[in-house]
mmCIF file of C-alpha atoms in Angstrom:
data_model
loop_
_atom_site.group_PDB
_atom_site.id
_atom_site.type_symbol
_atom_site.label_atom_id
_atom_site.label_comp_id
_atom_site.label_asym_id
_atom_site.label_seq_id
_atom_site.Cartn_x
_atom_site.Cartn_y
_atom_site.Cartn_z
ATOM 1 C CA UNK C 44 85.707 77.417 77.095
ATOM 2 C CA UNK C 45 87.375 75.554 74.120
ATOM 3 C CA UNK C 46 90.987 75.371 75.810
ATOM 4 C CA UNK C 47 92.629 73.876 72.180
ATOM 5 C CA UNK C 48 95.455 73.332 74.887
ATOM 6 C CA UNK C 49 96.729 69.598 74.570
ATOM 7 C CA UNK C 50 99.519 68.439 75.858
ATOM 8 C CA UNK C 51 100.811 64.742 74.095
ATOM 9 C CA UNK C 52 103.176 62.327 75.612
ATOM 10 C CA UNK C 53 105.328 59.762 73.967
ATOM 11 C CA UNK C 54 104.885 56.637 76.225
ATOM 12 C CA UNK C 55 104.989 53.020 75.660
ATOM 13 C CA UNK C 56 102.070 50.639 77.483
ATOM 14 C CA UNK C 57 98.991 49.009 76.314
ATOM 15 C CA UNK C 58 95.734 49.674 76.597
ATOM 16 C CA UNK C 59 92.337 48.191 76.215
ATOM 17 C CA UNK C 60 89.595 49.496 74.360
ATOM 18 C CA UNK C 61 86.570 48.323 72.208
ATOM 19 C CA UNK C 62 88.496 45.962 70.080
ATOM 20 C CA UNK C 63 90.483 44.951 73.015
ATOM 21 C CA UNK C 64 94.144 45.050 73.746
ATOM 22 C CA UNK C 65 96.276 47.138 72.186
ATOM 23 C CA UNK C 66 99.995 48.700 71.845
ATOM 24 C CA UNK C 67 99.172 52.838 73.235
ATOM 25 C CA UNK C 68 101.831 55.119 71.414
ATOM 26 C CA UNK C 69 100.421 58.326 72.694
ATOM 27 C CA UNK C 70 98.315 59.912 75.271
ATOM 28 C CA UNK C 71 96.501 63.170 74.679
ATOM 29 C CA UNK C 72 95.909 65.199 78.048
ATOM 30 C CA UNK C 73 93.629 68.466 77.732
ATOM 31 C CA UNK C 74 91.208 70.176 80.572
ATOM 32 C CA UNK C 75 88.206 70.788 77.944
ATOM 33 C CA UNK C 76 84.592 69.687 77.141
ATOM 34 C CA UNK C 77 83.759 66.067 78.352
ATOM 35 C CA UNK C 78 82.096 64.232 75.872
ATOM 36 C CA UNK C 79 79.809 61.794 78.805
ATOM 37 C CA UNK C 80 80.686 63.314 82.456
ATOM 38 C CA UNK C 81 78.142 65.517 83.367
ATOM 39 C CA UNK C 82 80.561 68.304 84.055
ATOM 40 C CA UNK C 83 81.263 71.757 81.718
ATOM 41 C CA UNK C 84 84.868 70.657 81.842
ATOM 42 C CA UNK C 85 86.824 67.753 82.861
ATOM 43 C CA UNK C 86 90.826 66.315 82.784
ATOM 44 C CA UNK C 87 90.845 64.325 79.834
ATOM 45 C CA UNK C 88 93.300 61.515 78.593
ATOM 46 C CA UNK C 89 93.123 59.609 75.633
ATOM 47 C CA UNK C 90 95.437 56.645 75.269
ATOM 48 C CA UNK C 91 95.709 56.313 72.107
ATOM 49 C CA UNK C 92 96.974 54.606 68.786
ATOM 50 C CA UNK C 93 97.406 56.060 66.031
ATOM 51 C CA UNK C 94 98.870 53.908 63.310
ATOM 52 C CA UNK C 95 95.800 51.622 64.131
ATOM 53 C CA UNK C 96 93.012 54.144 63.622
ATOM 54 C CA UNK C 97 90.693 56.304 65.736
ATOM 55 C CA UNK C 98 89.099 53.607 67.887
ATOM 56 C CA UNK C 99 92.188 52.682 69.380
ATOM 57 C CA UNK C 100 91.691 54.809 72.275
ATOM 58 C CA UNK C 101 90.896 54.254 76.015
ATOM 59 C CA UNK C 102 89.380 57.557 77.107
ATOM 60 C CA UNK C 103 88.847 58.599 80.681
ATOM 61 C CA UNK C 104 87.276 61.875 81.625
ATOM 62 C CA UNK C 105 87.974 63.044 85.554
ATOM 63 C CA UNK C 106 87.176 65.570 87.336
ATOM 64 C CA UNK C 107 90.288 68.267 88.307
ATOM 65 C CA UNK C 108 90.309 66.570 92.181
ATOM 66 C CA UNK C 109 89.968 63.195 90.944
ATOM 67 C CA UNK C 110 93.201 64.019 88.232
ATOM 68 C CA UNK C 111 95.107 65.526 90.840
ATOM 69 C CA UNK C 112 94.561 62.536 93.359
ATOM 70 C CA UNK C 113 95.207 60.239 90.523
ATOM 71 C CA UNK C 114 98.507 61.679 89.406
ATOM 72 C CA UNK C 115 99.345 61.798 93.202
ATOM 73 C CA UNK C 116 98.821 57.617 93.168
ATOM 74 C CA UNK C 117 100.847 57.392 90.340
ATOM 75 C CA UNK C 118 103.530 58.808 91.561
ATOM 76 C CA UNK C 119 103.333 57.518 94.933
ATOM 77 C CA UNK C 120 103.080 54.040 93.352
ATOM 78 C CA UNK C 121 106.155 54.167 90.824
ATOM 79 C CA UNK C 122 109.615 53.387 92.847
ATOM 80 C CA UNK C 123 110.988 56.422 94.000
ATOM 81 C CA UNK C 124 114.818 55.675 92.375
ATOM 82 C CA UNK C 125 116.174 53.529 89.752
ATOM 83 C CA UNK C 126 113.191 53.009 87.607
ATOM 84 C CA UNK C 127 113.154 49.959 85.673
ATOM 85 C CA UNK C 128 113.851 49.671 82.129
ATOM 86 C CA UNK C 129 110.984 50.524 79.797
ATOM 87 C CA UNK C 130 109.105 47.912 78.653
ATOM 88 C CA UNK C 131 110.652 46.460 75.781
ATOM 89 C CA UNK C 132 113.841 48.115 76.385
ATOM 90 C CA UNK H 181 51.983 73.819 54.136
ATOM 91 C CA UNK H 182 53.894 71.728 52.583
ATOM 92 C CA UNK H 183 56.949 71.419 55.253
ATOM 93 C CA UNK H 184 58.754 68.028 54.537
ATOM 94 C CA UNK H 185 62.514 68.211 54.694
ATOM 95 C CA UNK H 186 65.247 65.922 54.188
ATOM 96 C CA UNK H 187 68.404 65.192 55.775
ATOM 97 C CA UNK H 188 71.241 62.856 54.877
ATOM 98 C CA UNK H 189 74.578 62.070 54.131
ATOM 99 C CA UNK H 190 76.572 62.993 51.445
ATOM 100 C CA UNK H 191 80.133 63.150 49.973
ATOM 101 C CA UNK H 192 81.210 66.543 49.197
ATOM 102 C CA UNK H 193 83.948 68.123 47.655
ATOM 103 C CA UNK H 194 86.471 69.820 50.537
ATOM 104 C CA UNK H 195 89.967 71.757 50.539
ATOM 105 C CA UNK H 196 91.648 70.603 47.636
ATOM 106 C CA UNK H 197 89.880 68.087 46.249
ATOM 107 C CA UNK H 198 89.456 65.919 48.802
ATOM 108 C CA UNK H 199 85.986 64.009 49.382
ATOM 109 C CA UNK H 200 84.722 64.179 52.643
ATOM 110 C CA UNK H 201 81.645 63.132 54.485
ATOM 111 C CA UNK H 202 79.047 65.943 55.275
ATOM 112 C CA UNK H 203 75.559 66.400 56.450
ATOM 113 C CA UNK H 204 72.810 67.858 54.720
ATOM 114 C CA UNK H 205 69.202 69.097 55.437
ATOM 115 C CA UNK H 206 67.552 70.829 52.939
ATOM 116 C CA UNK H 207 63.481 71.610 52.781
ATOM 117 C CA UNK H 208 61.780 69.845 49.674
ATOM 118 C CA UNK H 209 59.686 72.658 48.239
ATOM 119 C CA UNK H 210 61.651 74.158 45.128
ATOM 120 C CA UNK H 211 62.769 77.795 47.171
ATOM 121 C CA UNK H 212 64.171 79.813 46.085
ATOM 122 C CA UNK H 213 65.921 79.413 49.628
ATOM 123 C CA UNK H 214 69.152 80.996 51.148
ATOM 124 C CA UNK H 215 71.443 78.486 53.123
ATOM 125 C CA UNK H 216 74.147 78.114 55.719
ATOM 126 C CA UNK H 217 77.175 76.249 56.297
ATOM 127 C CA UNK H 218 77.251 74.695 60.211
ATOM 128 C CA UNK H 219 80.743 74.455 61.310
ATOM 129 C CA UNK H 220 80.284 72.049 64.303
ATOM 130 C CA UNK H 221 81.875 72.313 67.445
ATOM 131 C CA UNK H 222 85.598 70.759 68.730
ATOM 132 C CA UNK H 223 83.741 68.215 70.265
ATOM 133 C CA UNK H 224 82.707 67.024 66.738
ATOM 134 C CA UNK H 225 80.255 65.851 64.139
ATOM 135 C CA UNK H 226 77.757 64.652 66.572
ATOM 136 C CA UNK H 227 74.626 64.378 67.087
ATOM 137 C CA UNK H 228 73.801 67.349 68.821
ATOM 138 C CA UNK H 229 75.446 69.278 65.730
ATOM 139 C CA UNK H 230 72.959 67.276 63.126
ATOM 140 C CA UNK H 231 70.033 68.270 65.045
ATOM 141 C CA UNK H 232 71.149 71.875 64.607
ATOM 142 C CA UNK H 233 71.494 71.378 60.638
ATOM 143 C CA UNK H 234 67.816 69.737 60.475
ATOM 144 C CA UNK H 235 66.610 72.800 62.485
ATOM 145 C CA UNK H 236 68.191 75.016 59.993
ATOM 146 C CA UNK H 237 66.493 73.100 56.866
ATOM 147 C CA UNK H 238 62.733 73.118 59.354
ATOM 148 C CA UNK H 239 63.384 77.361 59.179
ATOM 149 C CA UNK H 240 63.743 77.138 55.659
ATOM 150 C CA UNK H 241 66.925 77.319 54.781
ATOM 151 C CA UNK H 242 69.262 74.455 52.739
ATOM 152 C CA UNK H 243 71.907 73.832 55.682
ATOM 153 C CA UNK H 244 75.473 71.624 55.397
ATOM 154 C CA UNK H 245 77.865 70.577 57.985
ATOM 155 C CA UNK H 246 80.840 69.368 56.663
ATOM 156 C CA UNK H 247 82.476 66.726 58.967
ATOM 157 C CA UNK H 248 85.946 68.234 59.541
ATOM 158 C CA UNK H 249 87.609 65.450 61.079
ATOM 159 C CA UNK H 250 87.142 63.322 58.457
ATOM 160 C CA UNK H 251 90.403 63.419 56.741
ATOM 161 C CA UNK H 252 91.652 62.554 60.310
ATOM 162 C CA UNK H 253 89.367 59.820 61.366
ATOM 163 C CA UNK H 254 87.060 58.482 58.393
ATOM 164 C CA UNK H 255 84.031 56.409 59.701
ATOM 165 C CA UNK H 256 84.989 56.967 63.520
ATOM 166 C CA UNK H 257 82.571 57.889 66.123
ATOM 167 C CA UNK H 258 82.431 61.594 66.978
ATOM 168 C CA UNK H 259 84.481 61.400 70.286
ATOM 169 C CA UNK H 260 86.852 58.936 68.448
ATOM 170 C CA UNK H 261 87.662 61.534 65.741
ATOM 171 C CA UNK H 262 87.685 64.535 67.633
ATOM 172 C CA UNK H 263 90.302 63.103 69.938
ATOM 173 C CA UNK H 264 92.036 61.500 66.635
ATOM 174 C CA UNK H 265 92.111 65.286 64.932
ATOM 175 C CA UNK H 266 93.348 66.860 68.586
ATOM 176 C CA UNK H 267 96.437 64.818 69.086
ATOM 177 C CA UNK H 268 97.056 65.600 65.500
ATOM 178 C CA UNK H 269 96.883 69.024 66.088
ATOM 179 C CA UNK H 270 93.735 70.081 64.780
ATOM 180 C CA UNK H 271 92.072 71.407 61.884
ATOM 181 C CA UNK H 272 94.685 73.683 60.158
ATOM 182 C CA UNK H 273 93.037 77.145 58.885
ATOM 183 C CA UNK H 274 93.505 77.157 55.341
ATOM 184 C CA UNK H 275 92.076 73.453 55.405
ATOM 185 C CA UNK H 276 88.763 74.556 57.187
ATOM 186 C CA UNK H 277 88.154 77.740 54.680
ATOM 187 C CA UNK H 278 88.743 75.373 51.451
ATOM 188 C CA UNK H 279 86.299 73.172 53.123
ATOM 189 C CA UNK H 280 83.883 75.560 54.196
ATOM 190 C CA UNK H 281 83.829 76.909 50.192
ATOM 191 C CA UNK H 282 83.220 73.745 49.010
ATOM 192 C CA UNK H 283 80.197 73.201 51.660
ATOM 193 C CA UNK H 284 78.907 76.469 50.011
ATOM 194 C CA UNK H 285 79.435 75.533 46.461
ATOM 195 C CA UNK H 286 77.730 72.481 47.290
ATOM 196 C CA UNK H 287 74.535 74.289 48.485
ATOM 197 C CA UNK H 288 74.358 77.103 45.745
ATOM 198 C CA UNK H 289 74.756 74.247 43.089
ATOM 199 C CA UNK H 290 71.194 72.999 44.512
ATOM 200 C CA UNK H 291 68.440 74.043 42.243
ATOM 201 C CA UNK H 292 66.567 75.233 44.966
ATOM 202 C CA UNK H 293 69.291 77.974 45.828
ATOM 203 C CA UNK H 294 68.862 81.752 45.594
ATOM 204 C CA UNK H 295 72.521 82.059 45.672
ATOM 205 C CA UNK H 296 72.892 83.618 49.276
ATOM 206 C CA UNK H 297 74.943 81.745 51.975
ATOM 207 C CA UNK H 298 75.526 82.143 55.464
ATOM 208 C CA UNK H 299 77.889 80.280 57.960
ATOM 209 C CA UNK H 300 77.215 79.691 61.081
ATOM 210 C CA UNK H 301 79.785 77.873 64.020
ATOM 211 C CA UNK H 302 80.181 76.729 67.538
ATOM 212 C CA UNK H 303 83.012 77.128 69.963
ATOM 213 C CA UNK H 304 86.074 76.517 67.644
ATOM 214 C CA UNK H 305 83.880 76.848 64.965
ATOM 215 C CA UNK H 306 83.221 80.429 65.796
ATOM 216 C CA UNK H 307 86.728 81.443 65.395
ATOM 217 C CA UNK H 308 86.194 79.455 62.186
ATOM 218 C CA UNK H 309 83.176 81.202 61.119
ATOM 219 C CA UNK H 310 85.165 84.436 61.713
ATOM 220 C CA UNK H 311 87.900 83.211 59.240
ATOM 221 C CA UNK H 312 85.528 81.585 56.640
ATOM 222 C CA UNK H 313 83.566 85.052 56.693
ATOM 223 C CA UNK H 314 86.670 87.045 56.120
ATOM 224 C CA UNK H 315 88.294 84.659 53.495
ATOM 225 C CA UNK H 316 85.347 84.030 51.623
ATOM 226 C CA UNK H 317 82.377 85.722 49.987
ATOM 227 C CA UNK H 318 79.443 84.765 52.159
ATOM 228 C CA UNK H 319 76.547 87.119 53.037
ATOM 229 C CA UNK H 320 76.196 86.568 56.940
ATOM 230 C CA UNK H 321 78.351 84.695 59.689
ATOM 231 C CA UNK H 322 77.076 83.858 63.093
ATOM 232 C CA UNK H 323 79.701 83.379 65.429
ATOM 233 C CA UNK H 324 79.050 81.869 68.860
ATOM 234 C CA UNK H 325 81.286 82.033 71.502
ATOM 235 C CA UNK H 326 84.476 81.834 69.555
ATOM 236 C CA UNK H 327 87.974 81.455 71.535
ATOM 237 C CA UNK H 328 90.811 83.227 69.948
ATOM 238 C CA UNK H 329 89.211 85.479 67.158
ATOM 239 C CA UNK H 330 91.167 88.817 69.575
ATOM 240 C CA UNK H 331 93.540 87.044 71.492
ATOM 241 C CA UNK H 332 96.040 84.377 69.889
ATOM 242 C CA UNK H 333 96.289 80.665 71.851
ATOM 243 C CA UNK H 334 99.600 80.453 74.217
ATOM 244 C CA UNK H 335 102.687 80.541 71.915
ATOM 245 C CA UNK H 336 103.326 77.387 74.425
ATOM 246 C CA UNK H 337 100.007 75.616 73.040
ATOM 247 C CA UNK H 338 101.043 72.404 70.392
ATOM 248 C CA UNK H 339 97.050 73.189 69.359
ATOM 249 C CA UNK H 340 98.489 76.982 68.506
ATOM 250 C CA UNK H 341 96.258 78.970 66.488
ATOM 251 C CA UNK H 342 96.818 83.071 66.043
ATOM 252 C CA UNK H 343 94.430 85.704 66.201
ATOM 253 C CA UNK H 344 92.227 86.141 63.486
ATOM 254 C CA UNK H 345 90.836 89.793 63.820
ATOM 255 C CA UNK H 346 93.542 90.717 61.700
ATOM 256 C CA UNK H 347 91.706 89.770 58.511
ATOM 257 C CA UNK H 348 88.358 92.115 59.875
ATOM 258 C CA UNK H 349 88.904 94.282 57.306
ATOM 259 C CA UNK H 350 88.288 91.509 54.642
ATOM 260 C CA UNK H 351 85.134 90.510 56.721
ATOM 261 C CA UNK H 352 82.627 90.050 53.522
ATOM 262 C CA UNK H 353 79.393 89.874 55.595
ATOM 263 C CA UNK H 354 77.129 90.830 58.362
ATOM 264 C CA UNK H 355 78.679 89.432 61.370
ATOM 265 C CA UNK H 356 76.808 88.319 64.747
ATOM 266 C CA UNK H 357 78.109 86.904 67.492
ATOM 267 C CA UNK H 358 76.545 85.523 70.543
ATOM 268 C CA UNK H 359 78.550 84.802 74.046
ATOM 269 C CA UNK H 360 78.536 84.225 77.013
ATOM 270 C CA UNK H 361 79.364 86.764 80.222
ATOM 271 C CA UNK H 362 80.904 83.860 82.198
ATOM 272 C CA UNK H 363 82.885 82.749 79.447
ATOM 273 C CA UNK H 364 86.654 82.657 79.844
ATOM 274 C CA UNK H 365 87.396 82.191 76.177
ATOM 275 C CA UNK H 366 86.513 83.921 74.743
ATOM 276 C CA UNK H 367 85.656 86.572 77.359
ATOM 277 C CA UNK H 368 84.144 89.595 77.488
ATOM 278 C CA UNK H 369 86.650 91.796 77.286
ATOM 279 C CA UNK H 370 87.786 90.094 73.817
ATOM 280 C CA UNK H 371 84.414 90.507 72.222
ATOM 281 C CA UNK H 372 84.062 94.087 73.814
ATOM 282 C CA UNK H 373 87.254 94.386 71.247
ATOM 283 C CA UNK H 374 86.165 92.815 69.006
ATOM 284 C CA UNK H 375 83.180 94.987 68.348
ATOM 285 C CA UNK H 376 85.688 97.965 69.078
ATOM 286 C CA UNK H 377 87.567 96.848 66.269
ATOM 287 C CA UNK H 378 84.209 96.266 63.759
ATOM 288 C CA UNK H 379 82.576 99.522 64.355
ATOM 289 C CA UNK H 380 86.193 101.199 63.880
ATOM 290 C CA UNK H 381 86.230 99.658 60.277
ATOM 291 C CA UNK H 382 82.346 100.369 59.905
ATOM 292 C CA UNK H 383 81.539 96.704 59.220
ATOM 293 C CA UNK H 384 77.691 95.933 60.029
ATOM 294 C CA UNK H 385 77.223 93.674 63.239
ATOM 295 C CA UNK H 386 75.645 92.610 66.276
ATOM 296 C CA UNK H 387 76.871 91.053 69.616
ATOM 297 C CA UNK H 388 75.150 89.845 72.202
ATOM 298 C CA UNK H 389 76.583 88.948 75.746
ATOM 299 C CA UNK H 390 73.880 86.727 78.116
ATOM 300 C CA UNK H 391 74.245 86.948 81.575
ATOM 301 C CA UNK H 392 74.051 83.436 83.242
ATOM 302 C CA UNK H 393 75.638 81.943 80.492
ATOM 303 C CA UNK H 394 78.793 80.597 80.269
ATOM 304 C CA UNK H 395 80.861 78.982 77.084
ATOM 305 C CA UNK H 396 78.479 76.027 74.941
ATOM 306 C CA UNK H 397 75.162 77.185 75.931
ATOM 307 C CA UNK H 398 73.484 76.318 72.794
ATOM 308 C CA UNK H 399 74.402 72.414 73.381
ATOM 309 C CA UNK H 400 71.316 71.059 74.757
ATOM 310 C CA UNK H 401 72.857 67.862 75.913
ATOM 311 C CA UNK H 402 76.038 69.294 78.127
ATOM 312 C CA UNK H 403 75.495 71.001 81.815
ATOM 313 C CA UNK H 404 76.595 74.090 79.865
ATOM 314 C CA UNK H 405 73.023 74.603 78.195
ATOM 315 C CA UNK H 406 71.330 77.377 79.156
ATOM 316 C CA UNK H 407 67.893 77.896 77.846
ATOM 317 C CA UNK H 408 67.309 81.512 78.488
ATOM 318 C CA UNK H 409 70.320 82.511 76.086
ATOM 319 C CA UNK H 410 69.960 79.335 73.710
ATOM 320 C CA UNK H 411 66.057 80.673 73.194
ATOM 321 C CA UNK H 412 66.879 84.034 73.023
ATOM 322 C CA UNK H 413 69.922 83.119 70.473
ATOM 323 C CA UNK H 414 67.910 81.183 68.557
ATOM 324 C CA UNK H 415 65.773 84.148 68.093
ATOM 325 C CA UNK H 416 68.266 86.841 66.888
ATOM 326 C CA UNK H 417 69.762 83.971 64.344
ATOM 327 C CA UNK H 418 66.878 83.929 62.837
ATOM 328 C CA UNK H 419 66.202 87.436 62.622
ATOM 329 C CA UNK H 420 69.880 87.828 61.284
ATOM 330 C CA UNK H 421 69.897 84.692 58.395
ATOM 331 C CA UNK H 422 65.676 85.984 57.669
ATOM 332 C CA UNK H 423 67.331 89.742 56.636
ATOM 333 C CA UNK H 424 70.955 88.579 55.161
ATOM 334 C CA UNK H 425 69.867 85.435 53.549
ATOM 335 C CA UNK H 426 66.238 85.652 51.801
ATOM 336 C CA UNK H 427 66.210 85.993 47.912
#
């Protein structure tokens, strides 16, 4: 299936890709085709850039347990209450 | 038999103007030859996509695949772009038929033309092939596996995209599609529709459902290939462009 459903996040980080660190604006996250996991489908996120060009991107392609265990650490891991200020902020 | 062909990159006129990067295969034997316009999958102008256009120009026919993520992501690697042109939203519809005419104009402006052009696309680009085929004069469209030609995306999708089998009465050409009985979208109760809907308006096609095969089985280098339907696709597309597209 071609799910064409993508849902983008505002978010404020960095990330590192091919030409190293770099300010991520964005993240794309879509169940779809996975471009290198041998798998039909996977989770997708793409951290992304856009004001510096396409290959500002840190890609990771995960299998639907592997997302769901991985958005279970991140939660686990933020503070439950009174998050801190946003970087920059 | 002479049977050298050629394949390459070129610049190509696209929606309104713009230049854009495209591929092109062509055979080198003066034709007259019909041709066809690859729409290549979301996933990109990639590799997998270019061998599809050379095997296109080794059956004869001139072939171009205009890279529609280029206005998006110029230079970028396939993956790059086609996650560049997803978090903006895609490849708007009007955009892909003005580039999809000038990918046609391109190839009946070669001298070894005979004027006849099909289209031919993937996964997105079978919706897309749809909507070219409908929007344009083209004398066959190949449609495989095709989400949302029947059914519009979720009104609750940023990627949104309506129905196109709405515009089936404007359908210009012989129309085949080929999908997939495991496939989800689009599945086979939307292509059992959609040939509902064609014979109801008399247009001349052919669909095929394999059993065994799921969405993507044409892409020989994702777990989704199937060979049994790819082989046996393979077969009726060249049947189809061989009656719709000689001279």
């Amino acid at each position: 299936m071609c799910t064409y459903q993508t849902v983008r996040v505002a978010l404020e980080g960095s990330g590192k890709g091919q030409g190293g660190w770099f300010p991520v604006s964005v993240a794309s996250v879509y169940f779809d085709h996975s471009v290198h996991t041998p798998a039909d489908h996977t989770l997708n996120v793409d951290f992304l850039n856009p004001a510096q060009g396409p290959a500002a991107r840190v890609a990771v392609e995960l299998s639907a347990r592997g997302a769901r265990q991985l958005a279970e650490a991140i939660l686990a891991a933020l503070p439950a209450a009174d998050p801190p200020a946003e970087p920059g902020a | 038999m002479y049977d050298a062909v050629m394949a390459e990159t070129v610049t190509m006129t696209g929606d309104g103007g713009a230049a854009i990067e495209a591929y092109l295969a062509r055979p080198l034997d003066r034709g007259p030859r019909g041709a066809v316009v690859v729409i290549h999958h979301m996933p990109g102008y990639d590799e997998s996509t270019k061998e599809i256009v050379r095997r296109f120009a080794v059956l004869g026919y001139n072939a171009c695949m205009p890279n529609l993520y280029h206005r998006e992501a110029p230079g970028a690697s396939p993956d790059d772009a086609a996650a560049a042109a997803r978090a903006a939203g895609g490849v708007p519809d009007d955009r892909l038929v003005g580039d999809v005419a000038g990918a046609a104009a391109l190839l009946r402006g070669l001298a070894s033309s005979n004027g006849r052009v099909g289209v031919i696309g993937y996964c997105s680009g079978g919706r897309q092939s749809f909507l070219a085929a409908c929007r344009l004069k083209l004398d066959a469209a190949v449609d495989c596996y095709g989400a949302f030609v029947v059914n519009s995306t979720p009104p609750e999708s940023p990627f949104a995209r309506p129905a196109v089998v709405g515009l089936a009465p404007q359908l210009s050409c012989p129309l085949l599609g080929l999908f997939g009985a495991e496939d989800q979208h689009p599945s086979p109760a939307e292509t059992d529709e959609l040939g509902r809907i064609l014979t109801e308006l008399g247009k001349v096609h052919e669909l095929h459902t394999y059993e065994g095969a799921g969405h993507a089985f044409f892409t020989v280098d994702r777990p989704a290939y199937r060979p049994e339907a790819a082989v046996d696709g393979w077969r009726r597309i060249v049947d189809f462009f061989g009656r719709h597209l000689a001279a």
